[in-house]
GROMACS .gro file of C-alpha atoms in nm:
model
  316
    1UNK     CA    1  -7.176  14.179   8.931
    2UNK     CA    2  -6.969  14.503   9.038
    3UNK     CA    3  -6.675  14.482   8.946
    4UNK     CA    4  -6.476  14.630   9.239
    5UNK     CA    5  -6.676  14.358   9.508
    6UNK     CA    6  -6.521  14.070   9.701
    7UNK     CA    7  -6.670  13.794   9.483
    8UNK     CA    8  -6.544  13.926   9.143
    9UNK     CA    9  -6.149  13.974   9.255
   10UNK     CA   10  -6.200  13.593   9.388
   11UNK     CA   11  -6.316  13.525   9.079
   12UNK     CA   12  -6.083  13.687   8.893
   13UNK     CA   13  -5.798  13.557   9.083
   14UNK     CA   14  -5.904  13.251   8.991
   15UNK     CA   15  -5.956  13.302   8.661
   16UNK     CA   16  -5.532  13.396   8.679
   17UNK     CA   17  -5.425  13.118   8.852
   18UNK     CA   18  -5.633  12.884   8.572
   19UNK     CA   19  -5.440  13.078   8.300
   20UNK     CA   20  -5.100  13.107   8.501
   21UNK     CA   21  -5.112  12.689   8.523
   22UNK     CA   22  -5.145  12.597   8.125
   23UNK     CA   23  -4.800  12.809   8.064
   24UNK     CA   24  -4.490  12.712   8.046
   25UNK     CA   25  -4.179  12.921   8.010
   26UNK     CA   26  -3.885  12.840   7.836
   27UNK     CA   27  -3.505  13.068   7.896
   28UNK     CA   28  -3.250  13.055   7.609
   29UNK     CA   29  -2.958  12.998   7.803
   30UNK     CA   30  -2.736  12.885   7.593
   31UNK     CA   31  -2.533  13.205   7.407
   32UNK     CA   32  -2.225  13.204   7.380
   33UNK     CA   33  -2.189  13.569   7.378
   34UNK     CA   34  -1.879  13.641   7.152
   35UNK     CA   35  -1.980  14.010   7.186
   36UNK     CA   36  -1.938  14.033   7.565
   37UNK     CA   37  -1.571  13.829   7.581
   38UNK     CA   38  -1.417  13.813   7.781
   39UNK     CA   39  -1.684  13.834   8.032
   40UNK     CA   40  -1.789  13.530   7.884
   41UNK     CA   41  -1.488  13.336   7.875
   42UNK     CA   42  -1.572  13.102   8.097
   43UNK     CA   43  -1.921  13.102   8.133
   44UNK     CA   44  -2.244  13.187   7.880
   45UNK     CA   45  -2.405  13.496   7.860
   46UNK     CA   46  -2.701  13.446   8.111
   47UNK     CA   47  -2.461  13.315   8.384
   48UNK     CA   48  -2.242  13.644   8.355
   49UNK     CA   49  -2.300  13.915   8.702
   50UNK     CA   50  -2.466  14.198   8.674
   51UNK     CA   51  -2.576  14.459   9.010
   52UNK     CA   52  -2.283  14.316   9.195
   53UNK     CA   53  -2.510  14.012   9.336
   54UNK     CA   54  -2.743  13.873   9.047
   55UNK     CA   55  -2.680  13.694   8.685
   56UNK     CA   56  -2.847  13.752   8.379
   57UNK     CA   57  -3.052  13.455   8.398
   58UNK     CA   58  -3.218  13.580   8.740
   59UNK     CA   59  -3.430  13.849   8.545
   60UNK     CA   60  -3.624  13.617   8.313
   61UNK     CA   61  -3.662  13.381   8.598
   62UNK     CA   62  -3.758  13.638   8.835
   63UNK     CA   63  -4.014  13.760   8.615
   64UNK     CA   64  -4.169  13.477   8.563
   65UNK     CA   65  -4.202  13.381   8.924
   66UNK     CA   66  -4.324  13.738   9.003
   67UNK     CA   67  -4.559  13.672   8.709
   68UNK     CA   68  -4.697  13.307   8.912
   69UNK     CA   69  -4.531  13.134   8.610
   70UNK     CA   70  -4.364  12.821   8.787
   71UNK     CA   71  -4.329  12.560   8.522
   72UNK     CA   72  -3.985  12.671   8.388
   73UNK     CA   73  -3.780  12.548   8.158
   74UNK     CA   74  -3.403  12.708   8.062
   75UNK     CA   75  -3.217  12.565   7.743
   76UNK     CA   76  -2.814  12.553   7.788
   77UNK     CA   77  -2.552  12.439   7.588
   78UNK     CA   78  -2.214  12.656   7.581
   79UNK     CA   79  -1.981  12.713   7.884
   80UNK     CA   80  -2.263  12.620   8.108
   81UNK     CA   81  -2.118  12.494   8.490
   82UNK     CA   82  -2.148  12.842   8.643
   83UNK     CA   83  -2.502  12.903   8.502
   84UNK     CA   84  -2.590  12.515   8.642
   85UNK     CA   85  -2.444  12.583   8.971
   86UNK     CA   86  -2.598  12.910   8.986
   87UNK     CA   87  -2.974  12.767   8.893
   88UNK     CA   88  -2.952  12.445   9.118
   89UNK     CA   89  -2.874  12.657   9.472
   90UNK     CA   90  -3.122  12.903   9.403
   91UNK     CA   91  -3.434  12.788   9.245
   92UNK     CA   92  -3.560  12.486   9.499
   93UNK     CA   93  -3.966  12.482   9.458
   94UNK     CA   94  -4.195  12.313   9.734
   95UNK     CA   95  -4.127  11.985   9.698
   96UNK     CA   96  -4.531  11.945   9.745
   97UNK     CA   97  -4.592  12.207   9.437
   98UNK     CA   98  -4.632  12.122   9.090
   99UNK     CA   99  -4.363  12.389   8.977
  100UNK     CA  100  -4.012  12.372   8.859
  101UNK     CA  101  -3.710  12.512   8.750
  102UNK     CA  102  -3.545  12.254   8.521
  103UNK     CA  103  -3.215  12.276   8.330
  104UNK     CA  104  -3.238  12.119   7.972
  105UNK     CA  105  -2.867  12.069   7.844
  106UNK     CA  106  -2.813  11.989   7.487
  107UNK     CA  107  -2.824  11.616   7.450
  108UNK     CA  108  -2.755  11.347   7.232
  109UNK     CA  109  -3.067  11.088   7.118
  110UNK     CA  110  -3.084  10.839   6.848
  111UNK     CA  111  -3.303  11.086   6.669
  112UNK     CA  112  -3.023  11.389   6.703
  113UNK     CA  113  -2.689  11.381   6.786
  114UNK     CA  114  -2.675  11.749   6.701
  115UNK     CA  115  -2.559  12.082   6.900
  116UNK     CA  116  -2.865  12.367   6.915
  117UNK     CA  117  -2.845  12.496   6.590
  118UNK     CA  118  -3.057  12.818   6.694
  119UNK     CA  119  -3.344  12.885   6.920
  120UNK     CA  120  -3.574  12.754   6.727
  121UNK     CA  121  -3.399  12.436   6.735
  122UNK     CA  122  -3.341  12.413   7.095
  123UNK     CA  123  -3.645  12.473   7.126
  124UNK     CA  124  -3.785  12.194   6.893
  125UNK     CA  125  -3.516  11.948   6.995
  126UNK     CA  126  -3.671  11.977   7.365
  127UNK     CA  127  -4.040  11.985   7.241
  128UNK     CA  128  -4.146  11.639   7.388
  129UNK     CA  129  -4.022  11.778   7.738
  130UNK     CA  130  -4.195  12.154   7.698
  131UNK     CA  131  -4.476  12.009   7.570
  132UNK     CA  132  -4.512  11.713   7.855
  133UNK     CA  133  -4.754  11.891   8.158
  134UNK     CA  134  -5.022  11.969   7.824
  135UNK     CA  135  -4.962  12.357   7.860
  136UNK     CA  136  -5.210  12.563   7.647
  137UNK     CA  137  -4.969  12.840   7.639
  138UNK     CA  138  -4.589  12.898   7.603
  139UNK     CA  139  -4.345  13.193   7.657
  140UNK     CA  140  -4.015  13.179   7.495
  141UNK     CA  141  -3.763  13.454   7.689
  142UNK     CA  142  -3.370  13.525   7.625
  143UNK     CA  143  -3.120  13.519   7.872
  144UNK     CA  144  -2.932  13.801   7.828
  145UNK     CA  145  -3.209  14.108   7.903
  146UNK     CA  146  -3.296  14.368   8.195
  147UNK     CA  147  -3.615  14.457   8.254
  148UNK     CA  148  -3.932  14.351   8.466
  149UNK     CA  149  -4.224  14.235   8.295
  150UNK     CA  150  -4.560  14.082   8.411
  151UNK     CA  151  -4.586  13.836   8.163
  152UNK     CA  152  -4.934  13.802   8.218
  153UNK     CA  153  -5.018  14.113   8.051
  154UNK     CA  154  -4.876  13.988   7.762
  155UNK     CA  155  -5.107  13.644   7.755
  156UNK     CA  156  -5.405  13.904   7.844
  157UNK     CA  157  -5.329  14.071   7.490
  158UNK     CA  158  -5.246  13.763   7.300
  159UNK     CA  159  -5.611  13.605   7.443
  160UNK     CA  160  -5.789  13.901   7.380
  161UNK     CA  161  -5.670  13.928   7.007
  162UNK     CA  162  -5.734  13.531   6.991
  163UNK     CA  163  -5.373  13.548   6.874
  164UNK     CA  164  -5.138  13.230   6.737
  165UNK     CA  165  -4.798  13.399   6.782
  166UNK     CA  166  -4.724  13.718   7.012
  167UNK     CA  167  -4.402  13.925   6.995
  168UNK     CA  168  -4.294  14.164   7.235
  169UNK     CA  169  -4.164  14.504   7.080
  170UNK     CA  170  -3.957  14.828   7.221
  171UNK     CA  171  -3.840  15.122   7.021
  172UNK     CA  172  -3.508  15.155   6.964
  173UNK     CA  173  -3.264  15.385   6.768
  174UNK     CA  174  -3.100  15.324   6.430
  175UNK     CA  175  -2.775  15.263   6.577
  176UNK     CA  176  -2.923  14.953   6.709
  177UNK     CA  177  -3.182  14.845   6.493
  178UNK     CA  178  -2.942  14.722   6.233
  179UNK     CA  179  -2.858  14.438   6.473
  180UNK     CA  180  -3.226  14.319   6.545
  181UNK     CA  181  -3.581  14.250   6.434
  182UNK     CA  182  -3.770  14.519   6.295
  183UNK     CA  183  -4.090  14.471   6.257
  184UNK     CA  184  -4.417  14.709   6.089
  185UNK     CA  185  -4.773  14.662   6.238
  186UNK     CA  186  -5.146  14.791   6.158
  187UNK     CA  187  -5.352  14.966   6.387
  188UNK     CA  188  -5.443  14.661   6.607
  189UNK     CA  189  -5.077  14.547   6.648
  190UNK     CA  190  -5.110  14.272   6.369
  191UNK     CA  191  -4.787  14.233   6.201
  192UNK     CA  192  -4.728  14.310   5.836
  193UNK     CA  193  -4.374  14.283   5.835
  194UNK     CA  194  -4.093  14.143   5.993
  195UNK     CA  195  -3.696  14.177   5.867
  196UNK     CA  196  -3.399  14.040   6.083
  197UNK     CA  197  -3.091  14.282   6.152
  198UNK     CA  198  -3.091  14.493   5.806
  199UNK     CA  199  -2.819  14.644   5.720
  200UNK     CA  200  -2.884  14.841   5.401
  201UNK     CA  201  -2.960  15.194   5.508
  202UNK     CA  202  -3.254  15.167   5.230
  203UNK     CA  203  -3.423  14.835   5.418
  204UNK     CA  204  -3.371  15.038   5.748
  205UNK     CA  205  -3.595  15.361   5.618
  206UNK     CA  206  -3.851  15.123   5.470
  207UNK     CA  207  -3.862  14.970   5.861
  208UNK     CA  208  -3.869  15.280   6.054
  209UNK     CA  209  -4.248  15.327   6.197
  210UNK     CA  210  -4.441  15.689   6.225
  211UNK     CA  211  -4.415  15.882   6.585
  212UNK     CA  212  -4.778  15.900   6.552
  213UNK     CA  213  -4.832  15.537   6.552
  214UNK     CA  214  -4.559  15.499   6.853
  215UNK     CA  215  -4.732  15.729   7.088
  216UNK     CA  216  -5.069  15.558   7.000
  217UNK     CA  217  -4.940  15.222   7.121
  218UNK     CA  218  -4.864  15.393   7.442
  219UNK     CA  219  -4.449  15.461   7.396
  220UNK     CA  220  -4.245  15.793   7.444
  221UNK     CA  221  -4.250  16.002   7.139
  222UNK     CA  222  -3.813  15.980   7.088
  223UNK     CA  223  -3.708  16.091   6.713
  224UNK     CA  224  -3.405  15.904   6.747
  225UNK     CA  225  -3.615  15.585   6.846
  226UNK     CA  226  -3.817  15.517   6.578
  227UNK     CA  227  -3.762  15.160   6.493
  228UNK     CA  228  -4.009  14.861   6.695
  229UNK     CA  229  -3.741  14.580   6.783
  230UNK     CA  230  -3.807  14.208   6.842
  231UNK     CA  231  -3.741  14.159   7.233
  232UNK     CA  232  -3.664  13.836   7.157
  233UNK     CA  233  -3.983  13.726   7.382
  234UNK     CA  234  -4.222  13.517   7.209
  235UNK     CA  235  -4.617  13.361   7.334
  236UNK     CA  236  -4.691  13.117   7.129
  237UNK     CA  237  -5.049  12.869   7.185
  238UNK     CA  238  -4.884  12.563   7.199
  239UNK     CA  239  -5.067  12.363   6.934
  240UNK     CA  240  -4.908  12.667   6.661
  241UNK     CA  241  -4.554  12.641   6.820
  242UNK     CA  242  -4.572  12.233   6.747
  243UNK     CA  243  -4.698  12.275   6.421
  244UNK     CA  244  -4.472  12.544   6.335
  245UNK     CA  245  -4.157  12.286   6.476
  246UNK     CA  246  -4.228  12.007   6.322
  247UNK     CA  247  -4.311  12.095   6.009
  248UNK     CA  248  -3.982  12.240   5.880
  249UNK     CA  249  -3.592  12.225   5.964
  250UNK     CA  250  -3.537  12.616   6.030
  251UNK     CA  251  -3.360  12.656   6.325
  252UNK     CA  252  -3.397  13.044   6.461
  253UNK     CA  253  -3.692  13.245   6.601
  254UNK     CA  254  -3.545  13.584   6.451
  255UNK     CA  255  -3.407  13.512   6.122
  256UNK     CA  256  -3.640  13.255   5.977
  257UNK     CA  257  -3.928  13.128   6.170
  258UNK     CA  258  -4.108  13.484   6.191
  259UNK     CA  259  -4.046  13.630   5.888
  260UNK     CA  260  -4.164  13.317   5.733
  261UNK     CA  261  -4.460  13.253   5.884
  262UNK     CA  262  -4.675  13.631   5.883
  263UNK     CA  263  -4.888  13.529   5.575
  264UNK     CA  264  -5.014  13.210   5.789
  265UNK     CA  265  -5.046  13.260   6.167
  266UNK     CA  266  -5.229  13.558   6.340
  267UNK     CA  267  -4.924  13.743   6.463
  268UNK     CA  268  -4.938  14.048   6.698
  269UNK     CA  269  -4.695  14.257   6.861
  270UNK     CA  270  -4.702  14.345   7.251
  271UNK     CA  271  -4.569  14.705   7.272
  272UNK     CA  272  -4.366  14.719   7.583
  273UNK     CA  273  -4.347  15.007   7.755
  274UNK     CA  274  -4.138  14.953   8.035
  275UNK     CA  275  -3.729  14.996   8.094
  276UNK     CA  276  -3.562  14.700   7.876
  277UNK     CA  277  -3.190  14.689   7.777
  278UNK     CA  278  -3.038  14.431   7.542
  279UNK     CA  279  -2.701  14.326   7.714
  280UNK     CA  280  -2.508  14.123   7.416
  281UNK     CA  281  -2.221  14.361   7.386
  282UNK     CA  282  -1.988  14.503   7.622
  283UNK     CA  283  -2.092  14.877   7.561
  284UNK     CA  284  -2.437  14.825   7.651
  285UNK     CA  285  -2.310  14.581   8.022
  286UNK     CA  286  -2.083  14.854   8.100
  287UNK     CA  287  -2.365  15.154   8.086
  288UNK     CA  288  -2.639  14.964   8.220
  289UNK     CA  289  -2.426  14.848   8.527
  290UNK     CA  290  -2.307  15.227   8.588
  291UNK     CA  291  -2.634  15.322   8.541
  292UNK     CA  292  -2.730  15.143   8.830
  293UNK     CA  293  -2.531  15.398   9.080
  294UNK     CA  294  -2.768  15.645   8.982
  295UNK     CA  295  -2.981  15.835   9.295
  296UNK     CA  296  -3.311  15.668   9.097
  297UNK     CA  297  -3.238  15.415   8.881
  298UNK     CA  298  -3.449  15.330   8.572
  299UNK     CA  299  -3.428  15.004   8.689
  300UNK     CA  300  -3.465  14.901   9.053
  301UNK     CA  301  -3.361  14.550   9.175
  302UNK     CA  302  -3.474  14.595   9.481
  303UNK     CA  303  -3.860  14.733   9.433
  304UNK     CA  304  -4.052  14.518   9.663
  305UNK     CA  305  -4.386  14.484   9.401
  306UNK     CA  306  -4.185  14.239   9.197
  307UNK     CA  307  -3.816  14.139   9.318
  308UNK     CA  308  -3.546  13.992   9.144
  309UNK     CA  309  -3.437  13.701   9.342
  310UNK     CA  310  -3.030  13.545   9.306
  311UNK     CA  311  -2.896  13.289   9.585
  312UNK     CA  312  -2.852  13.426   9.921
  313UNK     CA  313  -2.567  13.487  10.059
  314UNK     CA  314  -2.502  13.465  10.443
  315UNK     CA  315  -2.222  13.641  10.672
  316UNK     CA  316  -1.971  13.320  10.821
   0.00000   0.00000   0.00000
């Protein structure tokens, strides 16, 4: 069949709508954010403005409307009434669709009575709920990011590697990469090695990773940014991510649950080339929002290809 006729884009949109229905996302929205007070005095990190008009939650959800994701889940626990408010007058789906945007608070049971103890554990305590539409696929995102991502890419490359566990990755510079995941990959993107914020300046030379091997996977050659960071956005099949859960007690994504598991789950990294800014500190809110003013932005709320959408707001 050619592959630029009518009857193999119908196909293939097909074929993408199949794939967008057995995923479900899930938004950790429940950070406290001690390294943005006091913009997060009285509300968590993914309810806190940014652009004047939008929270931090509206990115991940944004992106994975944009990316015809609509079965969407977001975790919250800490300082959360702005966030709910926020969420329940802006995400209303068709009544007559099968999508949602669903708040999951922490919650006593007579199996826990425990407080999220990490994402991981959020994630595991709310299992039986993420896990209840029988979704082949599902995307884990923070709630604290900027960027725009068509998550569908990233399921592309986890299918096409036949992949248990996905990671998203972006360089970044030493300054930073002693406060997240660094992680070393072969050729194909399979990780070797994973270590959570290292702080010895020996561990951090070990983790750096060769220009070369940067510009090969399709990033700017930067000297300074030589370190491939955990986004904190994982694709897990959903089979792995239950067996994972359930079978221990470990109770974060960063500092345990990856490291740990390498040596038995196919794990790949998705090199993401696009604009992305981590926002936990003040330092990095305050530049990114003056960065905004700029004639050309890096990032662009308003591109009309894929949106980011916040409540509307209407003149009395």
């Amino acid at each position: 069949m050619n592959k630029f006729s009518i009857d193999y884009f119908q196909k293939l949109c097909i074929i993408i709508t199949m794939l967008q229905k057995k995923i479900v996302a899930v938004i950790m929205g429940g950070g406290q954010g001690v390294r943005l007070f006091p913009l997060t005095k009285d509300r968590c990190k993914p309810a806190v403005p940014i652009g004047g008009r939008y929270r931090l939650i509206d990115i991940p959800i944004s992106n994975s409307i944009n990316s015809g994701l609509k079965k969407i889940n977001i975790l919250t626990q800490f300082n959360t009434s702005s966030l709910h408010r926020h969420i329940e007058r802006t995400y209303r789906f068709d009544n007559f669709s099968d999508g949602f945007c669903t708040i999951r608070s922490a919650e006593q049971t007579t199996e826990n009575t425990n407080w999220y103890q990490g994402t991981a554990d959020a994630v595991r305590q709310n299992l039986r709920y993420i896990l209840a539409f029988g979704p082949e696929y599902v995307l884990i995102l923070s709630g604290d990011q900027l960027y725009r991502m068509n998550y569908m890419d990233l399921a592309e490359f986890h299918i096409e590697r036949k992949a248990d566990v996905t990671i998203c990755v972006n360089p970044v510079a030493r300054d930073r990469a002693k406060h997240m995941g660094l992680l070393h990959v072969d050729d194909n993107l399979k990780i070797k090695d994973f270590v959570e914020k290292p702080k010895e300046d020996e561990l951090l030379d070990k983790m750096k990773t060769d220009p070369e091997m940067l510009a090969r996977f399709g990033f700017t050659v930067n000297e300074d940014r030589n370190y491939m960071a955990n986004m904190g956005i994982y694709f897990f099949n959903a089979d792995v991510l239950k067996r994972i859960l359930l079978g221990n007690s470990m109770v974060d994504f960063g500092r345990e649950v990856m490291p740990s598991n390498i040596e038995h789950f196919k794990m790949f990294a998705f090199p993401f080339t696009g604009f992305w800014e981590d926002l936990g500190t003040i330092d990095a809110f305050y530049k990114v929002n003056m960065s905004l003013l700029d004639r050309n932005p890096e990032f662009n709320f308003f591109d009309p290809s894929a949106p980011i959408y916040t409540r509307p707001r209407f003149l009395p």
